[in-house]
XYZ file of C-alpha atoms in Angstrom:
712
model
C 14.937 -69.172 60.209
C 17.295 -66.515 58.826
C 20.692 -66.834 57.237
C 23.396 -64.243 56.698
C 24.049 -63.445 53.065
C 26.831 -61.345 51.587
C 25.629 -58.508 49.404
C 27.940 -56.457 47.230
C 27.468 -52.695 46.987
C 29.278 -51.935 43.700
C 28.550 -48.195 43.751
C 30.547 -47.757 46.951
C 32.837 -50.769 46.432
C 31.487 -52.168 49.681
C 30.104 -55.401 51.011
C 27.348 -56.037 53.540
C 26.467 -59.120 55.513
C 22.709 -59.038 55.999
C 20.114 -61.392 57.455
C 17.817 -62.987 54.891
C 15.044 -65.543 55.137
C 15.859 -69.168 54.464
C 14.087 -68.919 51.072
C 16.244 -66.018 49.842
C 18.395 -68.038 47.425
C 15.351 -69.951 46.224
C 13.485 -66.752 45.329
C 16.487 -65.353 43.491
C 16.972 -68.566 41.519
C 13.354 -68.577 40.382
C 13.100 -64.838 39.699
C 16.207 -64.840 37.489
C 15.511 -68.124 35.720
C 14.115 -68.629 32.226
C 11.120 -70.720 33.302
C 8.596 -68.111 32.137
C 10.457 -67.783 28.838
C 10.307 -71.556 28.313
C 6.624 -71.767 29.214
C 5.928 -69.050 26.643
C 8.011 -70.765 23.947
C 5.082 -72.203 22.039
C 7.290 -73.419 19.178
C 9.407 -75.439 21.595
C 6.388 -76.814 23.436
C 4.547 -77.779 20.253
C 7.575 -79.561 18.757
C 8.229 -81.460 21.993
C 4.571 -82.532 22.168
C 4.622 -83.765 18.571
C 7.893 -85.613 19.134
C 6.632 -87.227 22.351
C 3.435 -88.427 20.685
C 5.471 -89.942 17.843
C 7.813 -91.708 20.312
C 4.987 -93.114 22.430
C 3.156 -94.338 19.321
C 6.352 -95.977 18.038
C 6.920 -97.948 21.255
C 3.243 -98.941 21.470
C 3.451 -100.193 17.895
C 6.162 -102.588 19.102
C 3.643 -103.976 21.574
C 5.517 -102.658 24.594
C 4.378 -100.902 27.744
C 5.630 -97.303 27.549
C 7.880 -96.273 30.450
C 9.270 -92.766 30.213
C 12.307 -91.187 31.847
C 12.131 -87.374 31.810
C 15.488 -85.877 32.866
C 15.328 -82.232 33.968
C 11.545 -82.191 34.138
C 11.265 -78.622 35.462
C 7.527 -77.950 35.691
C 6.669 -81.538 34.746
C 5.224 -80.301 31.452
C 6.967 -82.840 29.217
C 6.001 -85.716 31.531
C 2.348 -84.651 31.396
C 2.611 -84.503 27.614
C 3.916 -88.084 27.611
C 1.073 -89.419 29.787
C -1.484 -87.529 27.685
C 0.061 -89.124 24.586
C -0.539 -92.584 26.093
C 2.557 -93.402 28.151
C 1.880 -95.912 30.923
C 4.233 -94.406 33.512
C 6.769 -91.610 33.732
C 9.741 -91.018 36.028
C 10.321 -87.251 36.154
C 13.745 -86.234 37.468
C 14.456 -82.739 38.830
C 17.504 -81.927 40.972
C 16.368 -78.437 42.089
C 14.132 -79.090 45.114
C 11.832 -76.029 44.886
C 11.199 -76.862 41.235
C 10.656 -80.549 42.036
C 8.087 -79.498 44.664
C 6.363 -77.247 42.123
C 6.328 -80.052 39.553
C 4.708 -82.362 42.097
C 1.959 -79.768 42.727
C 1.419 -79.268 38.996
C 1.247 -83.014 38.332
C -1.313 -83.446 41.119
C -3.351 -80.421 39.991
C -3.650 -81.961 36.527
C -4.566 -85.406 37.889
C -1.435 -87.282 36.798
C -0.080 -88.221 40.246
C -0.765 -91.934 39.683
C 1.245 -92.031 36.476
C 4.091 -89.589 37.148
C 6.678 -89.979 39.893
C 8.755 -86.892 40.706
C 12.316 -87.786 41.723
C 14.269 -84.994 43.398
C 17.777 -86.155 42.443
C 20.421 -85.708 39.804
C 19.892 -88.326 37.123
C 23.366 -89.774 37.733
C 22.330 -90.582 41.338
C 19.232 -92.589 40.382
C 19.071 -96.314 41.050
C 16.939 -98.916 39.242
C 15.264 -101.979 40.737
C 12.415 -103.071 43.014
C 11.957 -100.571 45.830
C 14.386 -98.106 44.262
C 13.933 -94.785 42.424
C 12.899 -96.541 39.206
C 11.437 -100.037 39.229
C 12.551 -100.720 35.669
C 14.489 -99.068 32.882
C 12.670 -96.728 30.525
C 12.079 -97.259 26.828
C 11.345 -93.587 26.090
C 13.881 -90.938 27.105
C 12.788 -87.297 27.231
C 15.242 -84.534 28.081
C 15.643 -80.779 27.966
C 19.296 -80.480 28.967
C 20.444 -77.976 26.368
C 21.871 -74.477 26.420
C 22.899 -72.018 23.715
C 26.030 -74.085 23.068
C 23.922 -77.292 23.092
C 26.163 -79.232 25.490
C 27.035 -76.562 28.073
C 24.689 -77.886 30.768
C 26.312 -81.317 30.783
C 23.974 -82.982 28.291
C 26.563 -85.468 27.031
C 27.554 -86.936 30.442
C 23.865 -87.150 31.418
C 22.955 -89.008 28.220
C 25.998 -91.241 28.572
C 24.971 -92.262 32.092
C 21.307 -92.684 31.155
C 22.076 -95.076 28.293
C 24.360 -97.145 30.495
C 22.123 -97.320 33.538
C 18.586 -95.987 33.136
C 17.140 -96.817 29.695
C 16.649 -99.966 27.685
C 18.593 -100.782 24.534
C 16.590 -99.514 21.587
C 14.896 -96.772 23.572
C 13.342 -93.862 21.689
C 14.674 -90.431 22.669
C 12.911 -87.079 22.410
C 14.560 -85.140 20.937
C 15.898 -87.838 18.661
C 18.912 -85.960 17.317
C 20.732 -82.637 17.538
C 22.706 -81.132 14.669
C 25.231 -78.311 14.989
C 25.697 -75.849 12.122
C 28.365 -73.225 11.512
C 29.160 -70.511 8.984
C 32.454 -68.728 8.433
C 32.166 -64.934 8.146
C 34.232 -61.774 8.157
C 32.900 -59.006 10.396
C 34.590 -55.868 11.670
C 31.785 -55.427 14.191
C 32.057 -58.897 15.703
C 35.856 -58.948 15.568
C 35.920 -55.680 17.503
C 34.707 -57.722 20.484
C 37.708 -60.057 20.277
C 40.853 -57.975 19.781
C 41.940 -54.450 20.689
C 42.552 -52.396 17.540
C 45.076 -49.546 17.024
C 43.681 -46.193 18.172
C 44.343 -43.103 16.047
C 45.158 -39.897 17.942
C 47.407 -36.864 17.606
C 48.644 -38.098 14.242
C 49.954 -41.321 15.718
C 48.631 -44.755 16.664
C 48.223 -46.227 20.113
C 49.060 -49.862 19.456
C 47.627 -52.903 21.253
C 50.057 -55.239 23.028
C 51.614 -57.778 20.618
C 50.774 -60.515 23.129
C 47.085 -59.769 22.653
C 47.307 -59.987 18.863
C 49.059 -63.348 19.184
C 46.546 -64.650 21.738
C 43.722 -66.999 20.772
C 41.449 -65.442 23.395
C 39.161 -67.245 25.796
C 37.325 -70.406 24.814
C 34.010 -69.280 26.327
C 31.168 -68.902 23.868
C 29.772 -65.490 22.967
C 26.033 -66.158 23.166
C 23.834 -63.455 21.698
C 20.556 -62.833 19.903
C 22.214 -63.221 16.506
C 19.002 -62.127 14.793
C 19.819 -58.590 15.985
C 23.120 -58.550 14.071
C 22.295 -57.212 10.638
C 23.536 -59.340 7.702
C 25.060 -56.087 6.435
C 27.449 -56.301 9.405
C 29.270 -59.344 8.078
C 30.462 -60.949 4.854
C 29.655 -64.610 4.257
C 32.871 -66.443 3.383
C 31.344 -69.882 3.078
C 28.053 -71.798 3.149
C 26.247 -73.036 6.232
C 28.143 -76.192 7.190
C 26.732 -79.209 8.987
C 29.394 -79.825 11.620
C 28.156 -82.861 13.574
C 25.091 -84.625 14.921
C 24.344 -86.509 18.126
C 21.827 -89.369 18.033
C 20.251 -89.379 21.489
C 18.442 -92.687 20.915
C 21.796 -94.486 20.864
C 24.602 -94.620 23.447
C 26.275 -91.210 23.702
C 29.922 -90.514 24.502
C 31.118 -87.477 26.444
C 34.729 -88.073 25.334
C 36.385 -85.211 23.406
C 35.646 -85.329 19.683
C 36.431 -83.325 16.558
C 34.608 -83.004 13.247
C 35.472 -81.223 10.012
C 33.461 -79.833 7.130
C 35.033 -79.070 3.748
C 33.813 -76.262 1.519
C 34.924 -73.775 -1.110
C 35.310 -70.130 -0.099
C 32.487 -68.066 -1.584
C 34.425 -64.801 -1.463
C 37.781 -63.420 -0.414
C 38.277 -61.884 3.008
C 39.659 -62.191 6.508
C 38.452 -65.400 8.167
C 37.984 -64.467 11.805
C 34.501 -65.337 13.041
C 32.271 -68.424 13.103
C 28.508 -68.160 13.607
C 26.909 -71.290 15.039
C 23.517 -72.689 16.034
C 21.784 -76.032 16.272
C 18.568 -77.882 15.428
C 16.648 -80.581 17.246
C 15.009 -83.394 15.270
C 12.188 -84.438 17.562
C 11.461 -87.681 15.695
C 13.570 -90.180 13.717
C 12.020 -89.128 10.393
C 13.282 -85.570 10.834
C 9.889 -84.071 10.024
C 9.497 -82.350 13.425
C 12.349 -79.850 13.729
C 12.971 -77.203 16.383
C 15.608 -74.828 15.039
C 17.743 -72.150 16.680
C 18.660 -70.565 13.336
C 18.731 -66.737 13.350
C 15.819 -64.919 11.730
C 17.812 -63.748 8.705
C 18.124 -67.382 7.527
C 14.321 -67.461 7.063
C 12.645 -66.404 3.823
C 10.275 -64.482 6.101
C 12.289 -63.357 9.168
C 9.085 -62.556 11.077
C 8.304 -66.288 11.153
C 11.372 -67.054 13.285
C 10.371 -68.049 16.837
C 11.834 -65.936 19.639
C 13.472 -67.491 22.668
C 16.010 -66.319 25.202
C 16.828 -69.587 26.976
C 18.433 -70.800 23.737
C 20.182 -68.267 21.500
C 22.972 -68.445 18.921
C 26.738 -68.546 19.334
C 29.654 -66.528 18.012
C 33.127 -68.073 18.081
C 36.391 -66.311 17.261
C 39.090 -68.203 15.416
C 42.408 -68.542 17.285
C 44.145 -66.538 14.565
C 42.640 -64.619 11.620
C 43.770 -65.645 8.174
C 43.329 -64.286 4.677
C 41.386 -66.564 2.328
C 40.708 -66.284 -1.399
C 37.523 -66.944 -3.306
C 37.508 -70.508 -4.622
C 39.975 -71.754 -1.995
C 39.317 -75.219 -0.560
C 38.854 -74.910 3.198
C 38.207 -77.193 6.140
C 36.347 -75.891 9.213
C 36.918 -78.013 12.307
C 34.912 -78.064 15.524
C 36.154 -79.765 18.675
C 34.259 -80.372 21.881
C 34.798 -81.766 25.324
C 31.893 -82.650 27.590
C 30.807 -79.022 28.075
C 32.092 -76.660 25.343
C 32.912 -76.209 21.636
C 35.744 -74.455 19.797
C 36.552 -73.941 16.104
C 39.588 -73.770 13.847
C 40.142 -73.303 10.105
C 42.646 -74.938 7.780
C 43.259 -75.052 4.081
C 42.117 -78.484 2.875
C 45.628 -79.132 1.593
C 46.957 -78.614 5.124
C 44.178 -80.517 6.887
C 45.356 -82.989 9.503
C 45.536 -86.462 8.020
C 44.859 -88.137 11.344
C 41.066 -88.265 11.530
C 39.758 -87.411 14.957
C 42.533 -85.081 16.148
C 41.532 -82.799 19.014
C 43.030 -79.379 18.413
C 44.051 -77.382 21.499
C 41.240 -75.450 23.107
C 41.837 -71.667 22.947
C 43.040 -70.127 26.174
C 44.059 -66.585 26.969
C 47.822 -66.138 27.343
C 47.929 -62.328 27.246
C 45.619 -61.722 30.243
C 43.819 -58.929 28.352
C 40.894 -61.217 27.463
C 40.562 -62.043 31.160
C 40.644 -58.384 32.222
C 38.397 -57.016 29.456
C 35.244 -58.943 28.604
C 33.926 -58.807 25.034
C 31.604 -55.802 25.442
C 34.467 -53.913 27.101
C 36.843 -54.702 24.217
C 34.139 -53.463 21.840
C 33.830 -50.304 23.919
C 37.582 -49.658 23.773
C 37.427 -50.128 19.982
C 34.513 -47.705 19.564
C 36.078 -44.884 17.525
C 33.207 -42.456 18.082
C 33.309 -42.945 21.840
C 37.108 -42.624 21.935
C 36.929 -39.428 19.883
C 34.460 -37.982 22.402
C 36.913 -38.522 25.262
C 39.840 -37.141 23.275
C 37.813 -34.077 22.276
C 36.784 -33.566 25.894
C 40.395 -33.685 27.079
C 41.433 -31.182 24.399
C 38.337 -29.071 24.876
C 37.665 -25.798 26.596
C 34.602 -25.638 28.775
C 32.614 -23.189 30.830
C 32.483 -23.529 34.589
C 28.954 -24.579 35.378
C 26.599 -23.130 37.882
C 24.430 -25.945 39.156
C 21.222 -25.514 41.027
C 18.518 -28.009 41.849
C 14.849 -27.379 41.322
C 12.538 -27.529 44.301
C 11.258 -31.016 43.500
C 14.752 -32.247 42.715
C 13.878 -33.312 39.192
C 17.221 -32.423 37.588
C 20.090 -29.978 37.481
C 20.684 -27.225 34.963
C 23.871 -25.458 33.981
C 24.420 -21.816 33.202
C 27.219 -22.094 30.648
C 27.370 -18.433 29.670
C 28.049 -17.072 33.149
C 31.702 -18.051 33.459
C 34.814 -17.891 31.274
C 36.065 -20.907 29.354
C 38.850 -23.012 30.855
C 41.071 -25.527 29.109
C 40.656 -29.108 30.375
C 44.166 -30.395 29.735
C 47.165 -28.060 30.050
C 50.921 -28.468 29.979
C 51.128 -28.288 33.771
C 48.204 -30.717 34.343
C 48.689 -33.430 36.939
C 46.169 -36.123 35.997
C 44.805 -39.034 37.964
C 42.737 -41.726 36.250
C 40.131 -43.665 38.210
C 38.624 -46.547 36.232
C 39.359 -50.239 35.723
C 41.692 -50.982 32.823
C 41.149 -47.607 31.178
C 43.235 -46.067 28.390
C 42.212 -42.504 29.329
C 45.402 -41.871 31.358
C 47.427 -42.894 28.293
C 45.401 -40.446 26.190
C 46.100 -37.692 28.757
C 49.834 -38.299 28.523
C 49.845 -38.313 24.702
C 47.857 -35.079 24.732
C 50.569 -33.339 26.739
C 49.823 -33.623 30.470
C 52.762 -32.832 32.744
C 52.297 -35.936 34.880
C 49.804 -38.817 34.766
C 48.869 -41.346 37.448
C 46.331 -44.146 37.219
C 44.797 -46.191 40.024
C 44.745 -49.904 39.133
C 43.764 -51.985 42.146
C 43.813 -55.342 40.346
C 47.257 -56.746 39.625
C 46.190 -58.442 36.368
C 44.622 -55.223 35.078
C 47.762 -53.322 35.960
C 49.856 -55.839 34.023
C 47.665 -55.448 30.926
C 47.971 -51.644 30.983
C 51.734 -52.064 31.413
C 51.707 -54.169 28.230
C 49.950 -51.309 26.414
C 52.574 -48.860 27.695
C 55.417 -51.172 26.653
C 53.927 -51.663 23.188
C 54.029 -47.903 22.699
C 57.359 -47.207 24.458
C 55.533 -45.346 27.224
C 56.673 -47.331 30.253
C 57.227 -44.854 33.077
C 55.303 -42.074 31.338
C 52.091 -43.117 33.110
C 52.572 -44.203 36.713
C 50.270 -47.056 37.721
C 49.399 -47.111 41.421
C 48.181 -50.321 43.006
C 46.288 -48.530 45.767
C 42.706 -47.609 46.644
C 41.522 -43.951 46.570
C 41.116 -43.926 50.371
C 44.747 -44.951 50.859
C 46.250 -42.572 48.318
C 48.471 -39.856 49.826
C 50.356 -36.852 48.493
C 53.539 -38.873 48.902
C 52.241 -41.436 46.378
C 51.807 -38.540 43.943
C 55.317 -37.233 44.523
C 53.974 -34.294 46.501
C 51.791 -33.152 43.602
C 48.163 -32.102 43.811
C 45.673 -33.373 41.243
C 44.527 -30.776 38.729
C 42.563 -33.181 36.496
C 40.646 -36.233 37.720
C 39.497 -38.425 34.831
C 37.359 -41.544 34.509
C 35.238 -43.217 31.847
C 33.766 -44.282 34.370
C 34.057 -48.060 34.011
C 34.393 -50.639 36.783
C 34.475 -54.395 36.308
C 32.204 -54.970 39.320
C 29.385 -52.836 37.906
C 26.198 -54.586 36.830
C 23.570 -51.848 36.808
C 24.257 -48.422 35.272
C 24.445 -46.521 38.564
C 27.067 -48.887 39.954
C 29.602 -46.818 38.001
C 28.805 -43.953 40.397
C 31.682 -45.498 42.336
C 33.663 -42.828 40.473
C 31.804 -40.218 42.558
C 32.832 -41.943 45.776
C 36.436 -42.092 44.573
C 36.300 -38.383 43.771
C 34.995 -37.743 47.305
C 37.754 -39.844 48.902
C 40.346 -37.898 46.880
C 38.979 -34.446 47.764
C 41.967 -33.584 49.955
C 44.387 -34.236 47.075
C 42.566 -32.083 44.520
C 43.602 -28.537 43.710
C 40.903 -25.955 44.497
C 40.471 -25.350 40.756
C 40.724 -29.047 39.780
C 38.718 -30.237 36.786
C 36.616 -33.396 37.104
C 35.965 -35.343 33.900
C 33.195 -36.371 33.620
C 31.778 -33.395 35.487
C 28.375 -35.027 36.017
C 26.151 -37.974 35.188
C 22.447 -37.870 34.460
C 19.997 -40.701 35.060
C 17.598 -41.107 32.140
C 14.471 -43.188 31.725
C 11.929 -44.040 29.045
C 8.783 -46.192 29.124
C 8.975 -48.981 26.544
C 7.024 -51.669 24.771
C 9.234 -54.702 24.238
C 8.838 -56.846 21.170
C 9.757 -60.026 23.027
C 11.767 -59.434 26.200
C 8.573 -59.118 28.281
C 8.209 -62.911 28.008
C 11.020 -63.575 30.503
C 9.015 -61.962 33.319
C 5.478 -62.773 32.168
C 3.055 -65.440 33.302
C 0.867 -67.528 31.015
C -2.539 -68.859 31.983
C -2.274 -72.073 29.988
C 0.552 -74.118 28.564
C -0.389 -76.614 25.854
C -3.680 -77.200 27.663
C -2.107 -78.019 31.050
C -2.739 -76.097 34.256
C 0.622 -74.781 35.496
C -0.712 -72.273 38.015
C 1.486 -73.643 40.864
C 4.499 -72.707 38.760
C 3.007 -69.300 37.965
C 2.327 -68.704 41.650
C 5.913 -69.639 42.493
C 7.268 -67.252 39.852
C 4.914 -64.501 41.020
C 5.966 -64.993 44.638
C 9.607 -64.776 43.628
C 9.036 -61.711 41.456
C 7.289 -60.044 44.400
C 10.293 -60.767 46.610
C 12.176 -57.590 47.588
C 15.360 -58.081 45.586
C 13.463 -58.991 42.421
C 11.439 -55.776 42.459
C 14.548 -53.853 41.523
C 15.732 -53.069 38.023
C 17.788 -55.762 36.362
C 20.577 -55.445 33.765
C 19.949 -56.308 30.114
C 21.863 -55.494 26.894
C 18.877 -53.848 25.216
C 20.484 -53.706 21.770
C 19.617 -57.423 21.595
C 15.961 -56.851 22.486
C 13.940 -54.555 20.178
C 11.582 -52.120 21.858
C 9.583 -48.949 21.191
C 9.636 -45.779 23.250
C 6.130 -44.893 24.465
C 7.282 -41.709 26.216
C 10.025 -39.212 25.589
C 13.441 -39.977 27.022
C 13.776 -37.878 30.138
C 16.576 -36.938 32.537
C 15.276 -37.596 36.046
C 18.292 -37.124 38.330
C 21.751 -35.556 38.042
C 24.880 -36.468 39.999
C 27.288 -33.517 40.254
C 30.828 -34.899 40.313
C 32.291 -31.434 40.857
C 30.965 -31.756 44.398
C 31.451 -34.551 46.947
C 28.787 -37.211 47.487
C 26.060 -35.540 49.586
C 25.200 -36.687 53.083
C 21.463 -36.722 52.412
C 19.579 -38.796 49.826
C 18.808 -37.306 46.429
C 15.115 -37.501 45.609
C 13.461 -37.011 42.256
C 9.789 -37.455 41.433
C 7.554 -36.458 38.581
C 5.620 -37.806 35.634
C 6.342 -38.709 32.045
C 3.350 -38.471 29.645
C 2.791 -41.148 27.028
C 3.230 -39.944 23.460
C 2.587 -43.240 21.643
C -0.004 -45.970 21.976
C 1.091 -49.481 22.873
C 1.540 -51.982 25.675
C 3.900 -50.568 28.301
C 5.947 -53.454 29.700
C 8.308 -51.409 31.839
C 11.000 -48.747 32.025
C 14.532 -48.613 30.664
C 17.009 -46.667 32.814
C 20.585 -45.620 32.011
C 23.256 -42.982 32.601
C 24.615 -40.275 30.340
C 27.927 -38.669 31.246
C 28.722 -34.994 30.714
C 32.462 -35.156 30.083
C 32.480 -31.374 29.824
C 29.581 -28.973 29.411
C 29.834 -29.521 25.642
C 30.705 -33.222 25.277
C 28.590 -36.107 26.562
C 28.609 -39.889 26.248
C 25.598 -42.172 26.604
C 25.725 -45.784 27.735
C 22.040 -46.231 26.985
C 19.692 -44.891 24.331
C 21.603 -43.544 21.329
C 18.812 -42.874 18.831
C 15.053 -43.016 18.246
C 14.103 -44.207 14.771
C 10.934 -43.253 12.898
C 7.450 -42.349 14.035
C 7.120 -45.642 15.909
C 9.931 -44.659 18.268
C 12.165 -47.692 17.678
C 15.041 -47.561 20.148
C 18.714 -47.912 19.281
C 20.955 -48.764 22.251
C 24.657 -48.796 23.031
C 26.130 -52.220 22.256
C 28.790 -51.939 24.953
C 26.702 -51.673 28.109
C 23.757 -53.175 29.879
C 20.868 -50.915 30.745
C 18.593 -51.185 33.762
C 15.126 -52.604 33.074
C 12.262 -52.314 35.516
C 9.479 -54.720 34.537
C 5.895 -54.032 35.537
C 4.099 -57.049 37.005
C 1.436 -56.554 34.359
C 1.738 -54.052 31.568
C -0.583 -51.218 30.657
C -2.315 -50.523 27.387
C -1.965 -46.860 26.606
C -3.646 -44.822 23.912
C -0.690 -42.459 23.780
C -2.567 -39.396 24.944
C -0.959 -36.951 27.354
C -3.760 -37.717 29.827
C -1.861 -40.901 30.694
C 1.579 -40.814 32.263
C 4.201 -42.799 34.146
C 4.645 -41.368 37.632
C 8.105 -41.987 39.031
C 9.969 -41.642 42.288
C 13.756 -42.076 42.444
C 15.836 -42.055 45.623
C 19.635 -42.155 45.564
C 20.934 -43.460 48.892
C 24.468 -42.097 49.453
C 25.189 -44.737 52.109
C 24.656 -47.684 49.786
C 25.105 -46.009 46.411
C 21.879 -47.658 45.294
C 19.109 -46.027 43.311
C 15.692 -47.074 44.552
C 12.778 -46.546 42.212
C 9.032 -46.804 42.188
C 6.610 -46.327 39.299
C 2.907 -46.153 38.607
C 0.816 -45.477 35.533
C -2.127 -43.139 36.006
C -4.434 -40.861 34.109
C -3.932 -37.163 34.755
């Protein structure tokens, strides 16, 4: 049976309704899950096993029959651990049917079908009694209901229901307890993701809207691999504070709560950012601990376990405040049943009423809803902004483009034509990006007239706030219209002499989705002057073969897992990874995931924005020799934009460090990653190479790719 599924085409701002098999959603859920990452998390698995053995032994020591309830069993791994540890029976609950089916196969394959019952329900729908889901209440409760924020997957309501309805009084829970920690810091880098900063240009400042500076931002957590933020990027203002703990062996409440921790400021600074993580005590004695602490808290950072299904959290205070060394402070965390938020007070001003729930931050300026955190960081990037300003003020040579016979890339003959100025006094500019400040830059740099297409009403309102904050209302005309609908009348009879874009579009996921700019340029061809300048004038697709330090784990398969045979799960993951959609590149912010370049970075395809989108596909094929030895896990792919023939901006690889080829990536964008099903060991000789084939389909705007590793 087939079903019709909607599929976005961000590069062309289109949408298709296509027929897919009935297992389409199932394959996508599995392929993009973190099951492989969790199976590979040996630290997690070991600590759970030790905690389960301690819990089973404790209940047996009381002379009781051990009945286990495992909520969110996934593969059934924790249930099998419990039976191996001596549990008499286990009820394993899994709401996702394909996963429940896989767990049943795994349980049977390992011979535990007589002692483990898989229940394909949400735990809150389970009934207890003779002939029902569970015959009796459990005295051991095992769960893995946590996310980076600890409670974001509904752990508290699930525990609350379980204690009321599914487990006995005095049950032993694994994990036994969770503890949340926080540390107050000052960080220009992290704060640049929260608030738009003034932008210096032409001897003046472009100011952010006052409403944004007075806004507490969104309450959503910023979850990142905090280990990849250098301690040199922030100043510690206080010690690590223990904020609160939840004892899972006792009744749990999902009601809103608040907790405070008092401390003395270690240094003076701007209090703006809170770093947070949590630990799990697997047993009541607290001797078996699974910690999410970042690596720089370890005496030996290399000993920190890596995991991607649980990371660390960054929270931004509702309003920054200046604090002095030695000042008595109180850091408060509040939570509802799904999220946390922080606030800071001087101890002398701390609320006298104990458990007061402070208001949860919410965006009132709309800017935090229009610009996500990486985008705000991108707008605050001074080097990037300077590149665009220099390009607008620059002179450049008209380029002669030609394509080589195999279509590998384009070249430009800069010396053949005279230099032209990008922005002139009579320039009529049109900006095509989402929520971009480039049109404002063009006006401040002296353009005669500036228009900007803003199709989203909220985005338009935010840019209007920027214009108002700088007394520029009316100087840049914002048009709520698509490129296809734009007419000369909308432009006051003018023709466009300068088309500008970053390009940035909120619907883009993969790098080439921003080629939507090219389609806009094509739709606007009739409104462009014959000598119109396009900025950027081209984009180049780059690739490099890499060895990941850890990211490979999210798409890898393990042969054993704590001694249990989980091949049915591996087969399910493999089947999903082999599914058509999952064979494509996927977006990842590679600055969070260290890797080494095993080949040179190479430009493999160029998109010439000075021309319209071609009718025929663009094809590029060739090979990239290995220059370093290592285990090649896949390819990283990104775009670099030629703003002019002399100024370029990369949204991918920014630097290679040292002889080992350590990669430094843009923090503001996600790069495309194509994982090989199984990696290749390479000796780094030029006899081995990655053979590639890229096809750009102008109808869909998609870039299809295929790779192989061979010896020359």
